[in-house]
Amino acid sequence: MMSQQAPVNTKMLFLIRRREHTTRDALIAHWYKNHMPAVIAAQSSAKSRGFNHATRYWATLFQDDPKSRWDGVAQLWFESPMRSEEHTSELQSPDHL
């Protein structure tokens, strides 16, 4: 009998918080128009160069709540463990809201 083991996975979580004077609508527009495509492109580039890359990308924007400290969470899923120096520059967007 062959034992089946789940693949080793790494999930990175990024809490999303908009800048003080950024509206929720501006955050949502920026996230979908600029940030998501940049993250997807960076992961595609990493894959084409043979580097560890995200195989799944989820972003969840929370309901607008003035009492909440966070506006959402983004998740990047990798099929193998990450080394601390891997992709750190590619995971960060140069233009945060």
GROMACS .gro file of N, CA, C and O in nm:
model
  388
    1MET      N    1   0.085  -0.117   0.000
    1MET     CA    2   0.000   0.000   0.000
    1MET      C    3   0.090   0.124   0.000
    1MET      O    4   0.182   0.135   0.078
    2MET      N    5   0.062   0.215  -0.091
    2MET     CA    6   0.139   0.338  -0.102
    2MET      C    7   0.076   0.445  -0.015
    2MET      O    8  -0.044   0.467  -0.019
    3SER      N    9   0.159   0.510   0.067
    3SER     CA   10   0.104   0.617   0.149
    3SER      C   11   0.105   0.746   0.069
    3SER      O   12   0.200   0.775  -0.003
    4GLN      N   13  -0.001   0.821   0.080
    4GLN     CA   14  -0.010   0.949   0.011
    4GLN      C   15   0.018   1.060   0.111
    4GLN      O   16  -0.046   1.066   0.216
    5GLN      N   17   0.112   1.145   0.075
    5GLN     CA   18   0.142   1.258   0.159
    5GLN      C   19   0.100   1.386   0.088
    5GLN      O   20   0.117   1.399  -0.033
    6ALA      N   21   0.047   1.477   0.165
    6ALA     CA   22   0.011   1.607   0.108
    6ALA      C   23   0.139   1.680   0.069
    6ALA      O   24   0.241   1.666   0.136
    7PRO      N   25   0.136   1.754  -0.041
    7PRO     CA   26   0.256   1.828  -0.079
    7PRO      C   27   0.289   1.934   0.025
    7PRO      O   28   0.202   1.985   0.094
    8VAL      N   29   0.418   1.962   0.036
    8VAL     CA   30   0.462   2.069   0.126
    8VAL      C   31   0.423   2.201   0.062
    8VAL      O   32   0.455   2.227  -0.053
    9ASN      N   33   0.352   2.281   0.135
    9ASN     CA   34   0.308   2.409   0.082
    9ASN      C   35   0.350   2.522   0.174
    9ASN      O   36   0.369   2.502   0.293
   10THR      N   37   0.361   2.638   0.116
   10THR     CA   38   0.386   2.760   0.192
   10THR      C   39   0.279   2.859   0.153
   10THR      O   40   0.250   2.876   0.034
   11LYS      N   41   0.221   2.923   0.251
   11LYS     CA   42   0.122   3.026   0.224
   11LYS      C   43   0.170   3.154   0.290
   11LYS      O   44   0.201   3.156   0.408
   12MET      N   45   0.178   3.259   0.210
   12MET     CA   46   0.216   3.390   0.264
   12MET      C   47   0.091   3.476   0.272
   12MET      O   48   0.013   3.481   0.177
   13LEU      N   49   0.075   3.541   0.385
   13LEU     CA   50  -0.039   3.630   0.406
   13LEU      C   51   0.010   3.774   0.416
   13LEU      O   52   0.109   3.801   0.482
   14PHE      N   53  -0.061   3.862   0.348
   14PHE     CA   54  -0.029   4.004   0.352
   14PHE      C   55  -0.155   4.079   0.394
   14PHE      O   56  -0.257   4.074   0.324
   15LEU      N   57  -0.149   4.146   0.507
   15LEU     CA   58  -0.263   4.226   0.550
   15LEU      C   59  -0.267   4.355   0.469
   15LEU      O   60  -0.164   4.416   0.444
   16ILE      N   61  -0.386   4.393   0.428
   16ILE     CA   62  -0.405   4.510   0.343
   16ILE      C   63  -0.463   4.623   0.428
   16ILE      O   64  -0.565   4.605   0.494
   17ARG      N   65  -0.397   4.736   0.422
   17ARG     CA   66  -0.448   4.854   0.491
   17ARG      C   67  -0.421   4.975   0.400
   17ARG      O   68  -0.310   4.998   0.356
   18ARG      N   69  -0.525   5.052   0.376
   18ARG     CA   70  -0.508   5.170   0.292
   18ARG      C   71  -0.447   5.284   0.372
   18ARG      O   72  -0.455   5.288   0.495
   19ARG      N   73  -0.388   5.376   0.299
   19ARG     CA   74  -0.335   5.495   0.364
   19ARG      C   75  -0.448   5.578   0.421
   19ARG      O   76  -0.563   5.569   0.377
   20GLU      N   77  -0.413   5.663   0.513
   20GLU     CA   78  -0.513   5.739   0.588
   20GLU      C   79  -0.611   5.815   0.500
   20GLU      O   80  -0.730   5.819   0.527
   21HIS      N   81  -0.565   5.879   0.395
   21HIS     CA   82  -0.653   5.963   0.313
   21HIS      C   83  -0.698   5.895   0.184
   21HIS      O   84  -0.749   5.961   0.094
   22THR      N   85  -0.683   5.765   0.177
   22THR     CA   86  -0.727   5.689   0.059
   22THR      C   87  -0.866   5.634   0.085
   22THR      O   88  -0.891   5.572   0.188
   23THR      N   89  -0.956   5.655  -0.008
   23THR     CA   90  -1.092   5.602   0.007
   23THR      C   91  -1.093   5.452  -0.021
   23THR      O   92  -1.004   5.399  -0.087
   24ARG      N   93  -1.195   5.388   0.027
   24ARG     CA   94  -1.211   5.245   0.000
   24ARG      C   95  -1.224   5.219  -0.149
   24ARG      O   96  -1.164   5.126  -0.202
   25ASP      N   97  -1.301   5.303  -0.219
   25ASP     CA   98  -1.315   5.285  -0.364
   25ASP      C   99  -1.182   5.299  -0.436
   25ASP      O  100  -1.153   5.226  -0.531
   26ALA      N  101  -1.098   5.393  -0.391
   26ALA     CA  102  -0.966   5.411  -0.453
   26ALA      C  103  -0.878   5.289  -0.426
   26ALA      O  104  -0.804   5.245  -0.515
   27LEU      N  105  -0.885   5.234  -0.305
   27LEU     CA  106  -0.809   5.114  -0.273
   27LEU      C  107  -0.850   4.999  -0.364
   27LEU      O  108  -0.766   4.931  -0.423
   28ILE      N  109  -0.981   4.978  -0.377
   28ILE     CA  110  -1.031   4.867  -0.460
   28ILE      C  111  -0.988   4.886  -0.604
   28ILE      O  112  -0.940   4.792  -0.668
   29ALA      N  113  -1.003   5.006  -0.657
   29ALA     CA  114  -0.964   5.033  -0.796
   29ALA      C  115  -0.815   5.007  -0.816
   29ALA      O  116  -0.774   4.942  -0.913
   30HIS      N  117  -0.733   5.057  -0.724
   30HIS     CA  118  -0.588   5.037  -0.736
   30HIS      C  119  -0.553   4.890  -0.725
   30HIS      O  120  -0.470   4.838  -0.801
   31TRP      N  121  -0.615   4.821  -0.631
   31TRP     CA  122  -0.583   4.680  -0.609
   31TRP      C  123  -0.607   4.598  -0.735
   31TRP      O  124  -0.522   4.521  -0.777
   32TYR      N  125  -0.723   4.615  -0.796
   32TYR     CA  126  -0.757   4.533  -0.913
   32TYR      C  127  -0.689   4.582  -1.040
   32TYR      O  128  -0.656   4.501  -1.126
   33LYS      N  129  -0.667   4.711  -1.054
   33LYS     CA  130  -0.609   4.764  -1.177
   33LYS      C  131  -0.457   4.755  -1.178
   33LYS      O  132  -0.397   4.729  -1.282
   34ASN      N  133  -0.392   4.779  -1.064
   34ASN     CA  134  -0.247   4.788  -1.060
   34ASN      C  135  -0.180   4.675  -0.983
   34ASN      O  136  -0.089   4.610  -1.036
   35HIS      N  137  -0.221   4.657  -0.861
   35HIS     CA  138  -0.148   4.566  -0.774
   35HIS      C  139  -0.164   4.420  -0.815
   35HIS      O  140  -0.063   4.348  -0.828
   36MET      N  141  -0.286   4.373  -0.835
   36MET     CA  142  -0.306   4.233  -0.873
   36MET      C  143  -0.232   4.196  -1.001
   36MET      O  144  -0.161   4.095  -1.004
   37PRO      N  145  -0.246   4.275  -1.109
   37PRO     CA  146  -0.172   4.240  -1.230
   37PRO      C  147  -0.019   4.238  -1.209
   37PRO      O  148   0.050   4.153  -1.266
   38ALA      N  149   0.033   4.328  -1.125
   38ALA     CA  150   0.177   4.330  -1.098
   38ALA      C  151   0.223   4.204  -1.025
   38ALA      O  152   0.327   4.146  -1.056
   39VAL      N  153   0.144   4.161  -0.927
   39VAL     CA  154   0.179   4.039  -0.852
   39VAL      C  155   0.172   3.919  -0.945
   39VAL      O  156   0.262   3.834  -0.946
   40ILE      N  157   0.068   3.910  -1.024
   40ILE     CA  158   0.052   3.797  -1.117
   40ILE      C  159   0.167   3.795  -1.217
   40ILE      O  160   0.225   3.690  -1.245
   41ALA      N  161   0.205   3.910  -1.271
   41ALA     CA  162   0.316   3.918  -1.366
   41ALA      C  163   0.447   3.877  -1.300
   41ALA      O  164   0.528   3.805  -1.361
   42ALA      N  165   0.470   3.921  -1.177
   42ALA     CA  166   0.594   3.885  -1.106
   42ALA      C  167   0.602   3.734  -1.084
   42ALA      O  168   0.708   3.673  -1.100
   43GLN      N  169   0.489   3.673  -1.050
   43GLN     CA  170   0.489   3.528  -1.027
   43GLN      C  171   0.506   3.451  -1.158
   43GLN      O  172   0.574   3.349  -1.162
   44SER      N  173   0.448   3.501  -1.264
   44SER     CA  174   0.465   3.440  -1.396
   44SER      C  175   0.611   3.449  -1.440
   44SER      O  176   0.666   3.352  -1.494
   45SER      N  177   0.672   3.564  -1.414
   45SER     CA  178   0.814   3.582  -1.448
   45SER      C  179   0.901   3.487  -1.366
   45SER      O  180   0.994   3.425  -1.421
   46ALA      N  181   0.873   3.474  -1.239
   46ALA     CA  182   0.949   3.381  -1.154
   46ALA      C  183   0.936   3.238  -1.206
   46ALA      O  184   1.035   3.164  -1.214
   47LYS      N  185   0.816   3.200  -1.246
   47LYS     CA  186   0.793   3.065  -1.299
   47LYS      C  187   0.874   3.044  -1.426
   47LYS      O  188   0.940   2.941  -1.443
   48SER      N  189   0.871   3.142  -1.518
   48SER     CA  190   0.941   3.126  -1.646
   48SER      C  191   1.092   3.121  -1.629
   48SER      O  192   1.162   3.065  -1.712
   49ARG      N  193   1.143   3.176  -1.518
   49ARG     CA  194   1.287   3.173  -1.490
   49ARG      C  195   1.326   3.055  -1.402
   49ARG      O  196   1.442   3.042  -1.364
   50GLY      N  197   1.228   2.970  -1.371
   50GLY     CA  198   1.257   2.850  -1.294
   50GLY      C  199   1.264   2.871  -1.144
   50GLY      O  200   1.312   2.784  -1.071
   51PHE      N  201   1.214   2.985  -1.096
   51PHE     CA  202   1.215   3.013  -0.953
   51PHE      C  203   1.086   2.965  -0.888
   51PHE      O  204   0.984   2.946  -0.956
   52ASN      N  205   1.092   2.948  -0.758
   52ASN     CA  206   0.971   2.918  -0.683
   52ASN      C  207   0.871   3.031  -0.708
   52ASN      O  208   0.908   3.148  -0.708
   53HIS      N  209   0.747   2.995  -0.731
   53HIS     CA  210   0.645   3.095  -0.767
   53HIS      C  211   0.511   3.056  -0.707
   53HIS      O  212   0.486   2.941  -0.676
   54ALA      N  213   0.428   3.156  -0.689
   54ALA     CA  214   0.294   3.131  -0.636
   54ALA      C  215   0.210   3.058  -0.740
   54ALA      O  216   0.214   3.090  -0.859
   55THR      N  217   0.137   2.960  -0.693
   55THR     CA  218   0.046   2.886  -0.780
   55THR      C  219  -0.099   2.927  -0.757
   55THR      O  220  -0.187   2.889  -0.833
   56ARG      N  221  -0.119   3.005  -0.652
   56ARG     CA  222  -0.254   3.053  -0.620
   56ARG      C  223  -0.240   3.192  -0.558
   56ARG      O  224  -0.148   3.217  -0.480
   57TYR      N  225  -0.331   3.280  -0.594
   57TYR     CA  226  -0.330   3.416  -0.540
   57TYR      C  227  -0.473   3.453  -0.506
   57TYR      O  228  -0.559   3.455  -0.594
   58TRP      N  229  -0.498   3.480  -0.379
   58TRP     CA  230  -0.632   3.521  -0.336
   58TRP      C  231  -0.621   3.656  -0.270
   58TRP      O  232  -0.529   3.682  -0.193
   59ALA      N  233  -0.715   3.740  -0.297
   59ALA     CA  234  -0.725   3.868  -0.226
   59ALA      C  235  -0.868   3.880  -0.176
   59ALA      O  236  -0.963   3.861  -0.252
   60THR      N  237  -0.882   3.910  -0.050
   60THR     CA  238  -1.012   3.927   0.011
   60THR      C  239  -1.017   4.066   0.070
   60THR      O  240  -0.936   4.100   0.156
   61LEU      N  241  -1.110   4.146   0.021
   61LEU     CA  242  -1.130   4.280   0.077
   61LEU      C  243  -1.249   4.273   0.171
   61LEU      O  244  -1.355   4.222   0.135
   62PHE      N  245  -1.229   4.320   0.292
   62PHE     CA  246  -1.332   4.311   0.395
   62PHE      C  247  -1.440   4.418   0.374
   62PHE      O  248  -1.420   4.516   0.303
   63GLN      N  249  -1.554   4.397   0.440
   63GLN     CA  250  -1.658   4.498   0.442
   63GLN      C  251  -1.601   4.626   0.503
   63GLN      O  252  -1.518   4.620   0.594
   64ASP      N  253  -1.645   4.740   0.453
   64ASP     CA  254  -1.598   4.867   0.505
   64ASP      C  255  -1.646   4.882   0.650
   64ASP      O  256  -1.764   4.882   0.678
   65ASP      N  257  -1.549   4.891   0.741
   65ASP     CA  258  -1.581   4.904   0.883
   65ASP      C  259  -1.482   5.003   0.944
   65ASP      O  260  -1.363   4.972   0.955
   66PRO      N  261  -1.527   5.121   0.982
   66PRO     CA  262  -1.436   5.222   1.037
   66PRO      C  263  -1.360   5.175   1.162
   66PRO      O  264  -1.253   5.226   1.192
   67LYS      N  265  -1.414   5.076   1.233
   67LYS     CA  266  -1.348   5.025   1.353
   67LYS      C  267  -1.239   4.923   1.321
   67LYS      O  268  -1.156   4.892   1.406
   68SER      N  269  -1.240   4.871   1.199
   68SER     CA  270  -1.142   4.769   1.162
   68SER      C  271  -1.009   4.833   1.125
   68SER      O  272  -1.003   4.937   1.060
   69ARG      N  273  -0.904   4.769   1.165
   69ARG     CA  274  -0.770   4.817   1.136
   69ARG      C  275  -0.725   4.779   0.995
   69ARG      O  276  -0.636   4.841   0.937
   70TRP      N  277  -0.785   4.674   0.939
   70TRP     CA  278  -0.742   4.619   0.811
   70TRP      C  279  -0.853   4.627   0.709
   70TRP      O  280  -0.970   4.613   0.740
   71ASP      N  281  -0.813   4.642   0.584
   71ASP     CA  282  -0.909   4.647   0.473
   71ASP      C  283  -0.921   4.514   0.401
   71ASP      O  284  -1.012   4.494   0.321
   72GLY      N  285  -0.826   4.426   0.424
   72GLY     CA  286  -0.832   4.296   0.358
   72GLY      C  287  -0.708   4.215   0.383
   72GLY      O  288  -0.621   4.251   0.463
   73VAL      N  289  -0.699   4.104   0.312
   73VAL     CA  290  -0.584   4.015   0.322
   73VAL      C  291  -0.558   3.955   0.184
   73VAL      O  292  -0.651   3.925   0.110
   74ALA      N  293  -0.432   3.942   0.149
   74ALA     CA  294  -0.392   3.875   0.026
   74ALA      C  295  -0.314   3.750   0.064
   74ALA      O  296  -0.240   3.749   0.163
   75GLN      N  297  -0.332   3.644  -0.015
   75GLN     CA  298  -0.263   3.518   0.010
   75GLN      C  299  -0.192   3.473  -0.116
   75GLN      O  300  -0.251   3.475  -0.224
   76LEU      N  301  -0.067   3.435  -0.102
   76LEU     CA  302   0.007   3.372  -0.211
   76LEU      C  303   0.041   3.231  -0.165
   76LEU      O  304   0.094   3.211  -0.056
   77TRP      N  305   0.009   3.133  -0.249
   77TRP     CA  306   0.032   2.992  -0.217
   77TRP      C  307   0.144   2.939  -0.306
   77TRP      O  308   0.142   2.958  -0.427
   78PHE      N  309   0.240   2.872  -0.243
   78PHE     CA  310   0.354   2.813  -0.313
   78PHE      C  311   0.354   2.663  -0.290
   78PHE      O  312   0.311   2.617  -0.185
   79GLU      N  313   0.406   2.587  -0.387
   79GLU     CA  314   0.409   2.442  -0.373
   79GLU      C  315   0.529   2.392  -0.295
   79GLU      O  316   0.533   2.276  -0.257
   80SER      N  317   0.627   2.478  -0.272
   80SER     CA  318   0.743   2.436  -0.194
   80SER      C  319   0.779   2.547  -0.096
   80SER      O  320   0.740   2.663  -0.114
   81PRO      N  321   0.853   2.512   0.008
   81PRO     CA  322   0.889   2.613   0.108
   81PRO      C  323   0.969   2.727   0.047
   81PRO      O  324   1.044   2.709  -0.049
   82MET      N  325   0.952   2.844   0.103
   82MET     CA  326   1.025   2.962   0.057
   82MET      C  327   1.150   2.980   0.141
   82MET      O  328   1.147   2.957   0.261
   83ARG      N  329   1.257   3.025   0.075
   83ARG     CA  330   1.375   3.070   0.150
   83ARG      C  331   1.351   3.217   0.179
   83ARG      O  332   1.284   3.287   0.103
   84SER      N  333   1.405   3.267   0.285
   84SER     CA  334   1.377   3.404   0.328
   84SER      C  335   1.417   3.507   0.224
   84SER      O  336   1.354   3.611   0.212
   85GLU      N  337   1.519   3.482   0.145
   85GLU     CA  338   1.563   3.580   0.047
   85GLU      C  339   1.490   3.570  -0.087
   85GLU      O  340   1.506   3.655  -0.173
   86GLU      N  341   1.409   3.467  -0.106
   86GLU     CA  342   1.343   3.446  -0.234
   86GLU      C  343   1.230   3.544  -0.259
   86GLU      O  344   1.141   3.560  -0.177
   87HIS      N  345   1.234   3.610  -0.370
   87HIS     CA  346   1.125   3.694  -0.423
   87HIS      C  347   1.088   3.815  -0.340
   87HIS      O  348   0.985   3.875  -0.367
   88THR      N  349   1.163   3.851  -0.240
   88THR     CA  350   1.117   3.961  -0.156
   88THR      C  351   1.096   4.088  -0.236
   88THR      O  352   1.000   4.159  -0.215
   89SER      N  353   1.180   4.115  -0.333
   89SER     CA  354   1.160   4.236  -0.413
   89SER      C  355   1.043   4.221  -0.509
   89SER      O  356   0.975   4.316  -0.541
   90GLU      N  357   1.018   4.100  -0.557
   90GLU     CA  358   0.909   4.079  -0.651
   90GLU      C  359   0.773   4.078  -0.583
   90GLU      O  360   0.672   4.099  -0.648
   91LEU      N  361   0.769   4.051  -0.454
   91LEU     CA  362   0.642   4.045  -0.384
   91LEU      C  363   0.593   4.181  -0.341
   91LEU      O  364   0.480   4.197  -0.300
   92GLN      N  365   0.678   4.280  -0.349
   92GLN     CA  366   0.640   4.413  -0.303
   92GLN      C  367   0.610   4.503  -0.422
   92GLN      O  368   0.685   4.509  -0.517
   93SER      N  369   0.501   4.573  -0.412
   93SER     CA  370   0.463   4.667  -0.516
   93SER      C  371   0.530   4.801  -0.488
   93SER      O  372   0.533   4.846  -0.373
   94PRO      N  373   0.582   4.869  -0.590
   94PRO     CA  374   0.648   4.997  -0.566
   94PRO      C  375   0.552   5.110  -0.533
   94PRO      O  376   0.592   5.213  -0.482
   95ASP      N  377   0.425   5.091  -0.561
   95ASP     CA  378   0.330   5.201  -0.539
   95ASP      C  379   0.214   5.155  -0.452
   95ASP      O  380   0.114   5.112  -0.500
   96HIS      N  381   0.234   5.163  -0.324
   96HIS     CA  382   0.128   5.124  -0.230
   96HIS      C  383   0.034   5.241  -0.206
   96HIS      O  384   0.074   5.354  -0.206
   97LEU      N  385  -0.091   5.208  -0.185
   97LEU     CA  386  -0.189   5.311  -0.148
   97LEU      C  387  -0.197   5.323   0.001
   97LEU      O  388  -0.194   5.233   0.075
   0.00000   0.00000   0.00000
